[in-house]
Amino acid sequence: MLQLAVSGLPLGGMYALAALGIVLIYRTTGTLTLAQGGIATAAAFTFDALWTDVGLPFPIAALGALAVAAIIGWVLERIMRVIGQGQVLAQVIATLGVSGILLYVVGQLFGAETRFVDSFFPAGTVTVVGVALNWTQIAVIVIAGLLAGALALGLARTRLGTAARAVSQNRLAAQLAGIDVVRVETASWVTGSLLAGVAGILLAPLLFLDTVQLALFFVVKPFAAAVVGGLTGLGLAFAGGVTLGVIEGIVSQYSVIPGITETVPFVMIIVALLVRQRISADTTKPLVREPTVRPGSGSLWPGFALLAVALVAVPLLGAADVTTLKTAAIFALVALSLVVLTGWVGQVSLAQMALVGIGGFVAAALATRIGLPFPVVVVAAPLLVVPFALAIGIPALRFRGLLLAVVTLAFGSLAFYSLFQWDAFTGGTDGRRLPPPEAFGIELGVGDRYAYLVIVVTAVVFLAVRNLARYRIGGALLSIRESEDGAASLAIGVMSRKLLAFALSGAIAGLAGVLLAYDVQTVSFEQYSPFASFSVFALAVFAGIESLAGALLAGVLFAAAPVLLEFLPLQVDDQIVSSVGVVLTLMLLPGGLVQLGRRLRTSALRPALAQVAGLLRWSR
């Protein structure tokens, strides 16, 4: 047991370093950064290229990699400044977009192959309390401890540290006292990014270099450590990271469930949230800066027209185009689930594709192992996804805003690495297959029947959500997003409405998973990764996460992006397009493309209306 615990210390030290960066940035700026994984990945790959490929000495290669991390931190601060102080959710999502850009650039520069890095520390082992540790593990533990101590000392004893504490306590008062707030915030972003860079470099010889795995490694687990520290305590965050590594080292040896270690950060986050009386990240601001549009207030005729066009177009399209149309309709449902939860209630979910995957696996279990018919599965499977959605939403009863994003992020990682790898849940290879859809003796998989079904089901769900929003519940959800305290003062049941939003969002995502699973007649866990949730969320923000029209547009963009990108002169994929799109949207057009459409429509109609008014006055 002791050997397993000690063996987890090096990884725990890396979690702790990245967590210190998260805490430092949050304390100073009030923003939770999701870019630590991308920064660590960029620094690690840069170091390996300079040290291994170019042959530079270790100190120079390390400095070059850290310079890259520092530049990324500086760029992040500039992006946050453009988005604006107080737009906390928009800033968090922007860091997610920057992380996606970094991972794409790293993949293009260094390739997608897994790289193994030789240790840059001396060979050999040392016995510590009866446990053999190599010099790399010892050096990682020592360096992590020294950097944590240096950071704490710098914040306590230096002038910049004093200024950072003043800014974290009251930004306006610090500014009035003559403190250069921009300089302090820039220093915090750069320092936090450097900590992530150091963690990435030190981790390289202990693990391996892979853009996806390394990024996820430094996203969920450092956040768990940061939450243990209340997002403000450096010492507790460091201890939380080390403890997480130790627990993982023990759990990994005593469990037969694949990926069981991924449950550790999720459980740690939930326990930390429940134990702590209050964490300061309990406020949220709208994603948009302009006055919101009441849900369901738009006209119905554009939707009916779009439905008619889609139904008429199906027999005229080729097989590939029909598949694109089905994909657009299914992912419009996924985006709709985000509109209900994030656009209307302000609760960020980074696990939506995990709920889609649960819907698909549950559908496969009901159809294959139990033998239920297609109509029953379509109704039952989404309802069985609701408890999973509520499990994510239960912490929302006590905490708001940014912390919920952390919980959903941890759940998405847990589902992908553990739940979807567990044969008892998935049924193994055979349990992931589904029979062709059939209802009342009609084979729906023949010809274009399934395409018609998907389009009609999507239209019905959109209509039902619109009608639901037109009642008092629509205004109640929107008032909760704007101010939970204000909604409570109006006798709105905040807790019950939030749980209703989570349940409704989960059911819609589960339905999308069912339709997708029956379309391809198999369920593959690869398509439900946390990065898939990032991409879908980014597209929903880019299209307009506040409106039903934005959800439809997001579905179209998701399905049509691979086709549209073929016409570009450069070889790019949807990851970089969605990442760049979400960053630019939040900087320039927080309401998404739908907001741009409203602006253009308004600016075009105003001159015409003025002319009509002039003619009416002249006729009098």
mmCIF file of N, CA, C and O in Angstrom, residues 8 15 40 48 69 97 130 163 239 271 284 370 378 413 424 438 473 513 527 559 609 616:
data_model
loop_
_atom_site.group_PDB
_atom_site.id
_atom_site.type_symbol
_atom_site.label_atom_id
_atom_site.label_comp_id
_atom_site.label_asym_id
_atom_site.label_seq_id
_atom_site.Cartn_x
_atom_site.Cartn_y
_atom_site.Cartn_z
ATOM 1 N N GLY A 8 2.363 7.289 -6.650
ATOM 2 C CA GLY A 8 1.458 8.286 -7.215
ATOM 3 C C GLY A 8 1.878 9.712 -6.954
ATOM 4 O O GLY A 8 1.268 10.652 -7.490
ATOM 5 N N TYR A 15 -0.349 17.341 -11.115
ATOM 6 C CA TYR A 15 -1.694 17.877 -10.897
ATOM 7 C C TYR A 15 -1.623 19.154 -10.064
ATOM 8 O O TYR A 15 -2.312 20.149 -10.348
ATOM 9 N N ALA A 40 0.028 22.993 -21.378
ATOM 10 C CA ALA A 40 0.965 21.934 -20.995
ATOM 11 C C ALA A 40 1.353 21.085 -22.193
ATOM 12 O O ALA A 40 2.526 20.710 -22.363
ATOM 13 N N ASP A 48 10.201 18.720 -26.359
ATOM 14 C CA ASP A 48 10.685 17.479 -26.967
ATOM 15 C C ASP A 48 11.282 17.742 -28.346
ATOM 16 O O ASP A 48 12.316 17.155 -28.708
ATOM 17 N N ALA A 69 4.829 28.883 -23.453
ATOM 18 C CA ALA A 69 3.763 28.919 -22.449
ATOM 19 C C ALA A 69 3.476 30.347 -21.989
ATOM 20 O O ALA A 69 2.314 30.740 -21.823
ATOM 21 N N GLY A 97 -11.847 27.435 -26.108
ATOM 22 C CA GLY A 97 -11.552 27.578 -27.529
ATOM 23 C C GLY A 97 -10.072 27.723 -27.808
ATOM 24 O O GLY A 97 -9.543 27.144 -28.770
ATOM 25 N N GLY A 130 11.413 2.479 2.217
ATOM 26 C CA GLY A 130 11.195 1.134 1.711
ATOM 27 C C GLY A 130 10.642 1.067 0.308
ATOM 28 O O GLY A 130 10.338 -0.022 -0.182
ATOM 29 N N ALA A 163 0.282 43.360 -4.669
ATOM 30 C CA ALA A 163 -0.657 43.932 -5.634
ATOM 31 C C ALA A 163 -1.662 42.888 -6.102
ATOM 32 O O ALA A 163 -2.859 43.177 -6.270
ATOM 33 N N ALA A 239 -1.974 20.373 -1.927
ATOM 34 C CA ALA A 239 -2.219 19.135 -1.188
ATOM 35 C C ALA A 239 -3.271 18.282 -1.889
ATOM 36 O O ALA A 239 -3.168 17.045 -1.920
ATOM 37 N N VAL A 271 -17.281 15.857 -3.347
ATOM 38 C CA VAL A 271 -17.077 15.912 -1.897
ATOM 39 C C VAL A 271 -16.603 17.297 -1.467
ATOM 40 O O VAL A 271 -17.085 17.853 -0.466
ATOM 41 N N THR A 284 -22.792 34.120 -11.715
ATOM 42 C CA THR A 284 -22.702 33.908 -13.149
ATOM 43 C C THR A 284 -23.262 35.111 -13.879
ATOM 44 O O THR A 284 -24.147 35.791 -13.391
ATOM 45 N N ILE A 370 -32.526 -6.865 -23.907
ATOM 46 C CA ILE A 370 -33.887 -7.069 -23.388
ATOM 47 C C ILE A 370 -34.861 -7.389 -24.511
ATOM 48 O O ILE A 370 -35.847 -8.096 -24.306
ATOM 49 N N VAL A 378 -37.236 4.245 -28.064
ATOM 50 C CA VAL A 378 -37.148 5.690 -28.328
ATOM 51 C C VAL A 378 -37.720 6.500 -27.172
ATOM 52 O O VAL A 378 -37.244 7.595 -26.869
ATOM 53 N N SER A 413 -15.382 13.086 -18.584
ATOM 54 C CA SER A 413 -14.167 12.272 -18.577
ATOM 55 C C SER A 413 -14.431 10.924 -17.923
ATOM 56 O O SER A 413 -13.962 9.877 -18.403
ATOM 57 N N ALA A 424 -19.964 -4.429 -18.271
ATOM 58 C CA ALA A 424 -21.226 -4.602 -17.556
ATOM 59 C C ALA A 424 -22.238 -3.529 -17.952
ATOM 60 O O ALA A 424 -23.456 -3.760 -17.905
ATOM 61 N N GLU A 438 -37.650 -0.728 -36.534
ATOM 62 C CA GLU A 438 -38.909 -1.245 -37.073
ATOM 63 C C GLU A 438 -40.038 -0.861 -36.133
ATOM 64 O O GLU A 438 -39.887 -0.934 -34.905
ATOM 65 N N ILE A 473 -42.779 28.971 -17.550
ATOM 66 C CA ILE A 473 -41.501 28.322 -17.280
ATOM 67 C C ILE A 473 -40.375 28.945 -18.089
ATOM 68 O O ILE A 473 -39.235 29.015 -17.641
ATOM 69 N N GLY A 513 -28.947 10.591 -28.842
ATOM 70 C CA GLY A 513 -28.106 9.401 -28.817
ATOM 71 C C GLY A 513 -28.829 8.177 -29.349
ATOM 72 O O GLY A 513 -28.229 7.348 -30.052
ATOM 73 N N GLN A 527 -16.715 8.302 -30.296
ATOM 74 C CA GLN A 527 -17.366 9.545 -30.722
ATOM 75 C C GLN A 527 -17.953 10.350 -29.574
ATOM 76 O O GLN A 527 -18.503 11.432 -29.790
ATOM 77 N N ALA A 559 -22.968 19.190 -39.243
ATOM 78 C CA ALA A 559 -23.064 18.197 -40.308
ATOM 79 C C ALA A 559 -22.396 18.657 -41.593
ATOM 80 O O ALA A 559 -21.795 17.848 -42.318
ATOM 81 N N LEU A 609 -38.646 51.226 -42.755
ATOM 82 C CA LEU A 609 -39.739 51.665 -41.886
ATOM 83 C C LEU A 609 -39.793 53.184 -41.784
ATOM 84 O O LEU A 609 -40.879 53.771 -41.721
ATOM 85 N N LEU A 616 -46.491 58.026 -44.840
ATOM 86 C CA LEU A 616 -47.763 58.149 -44.134
ATOM 87 C C LEU A 616 -47.983 59.581 -43.662
ATOM 88 O O LEU A 616 -49.096 60.117 -43.750
#
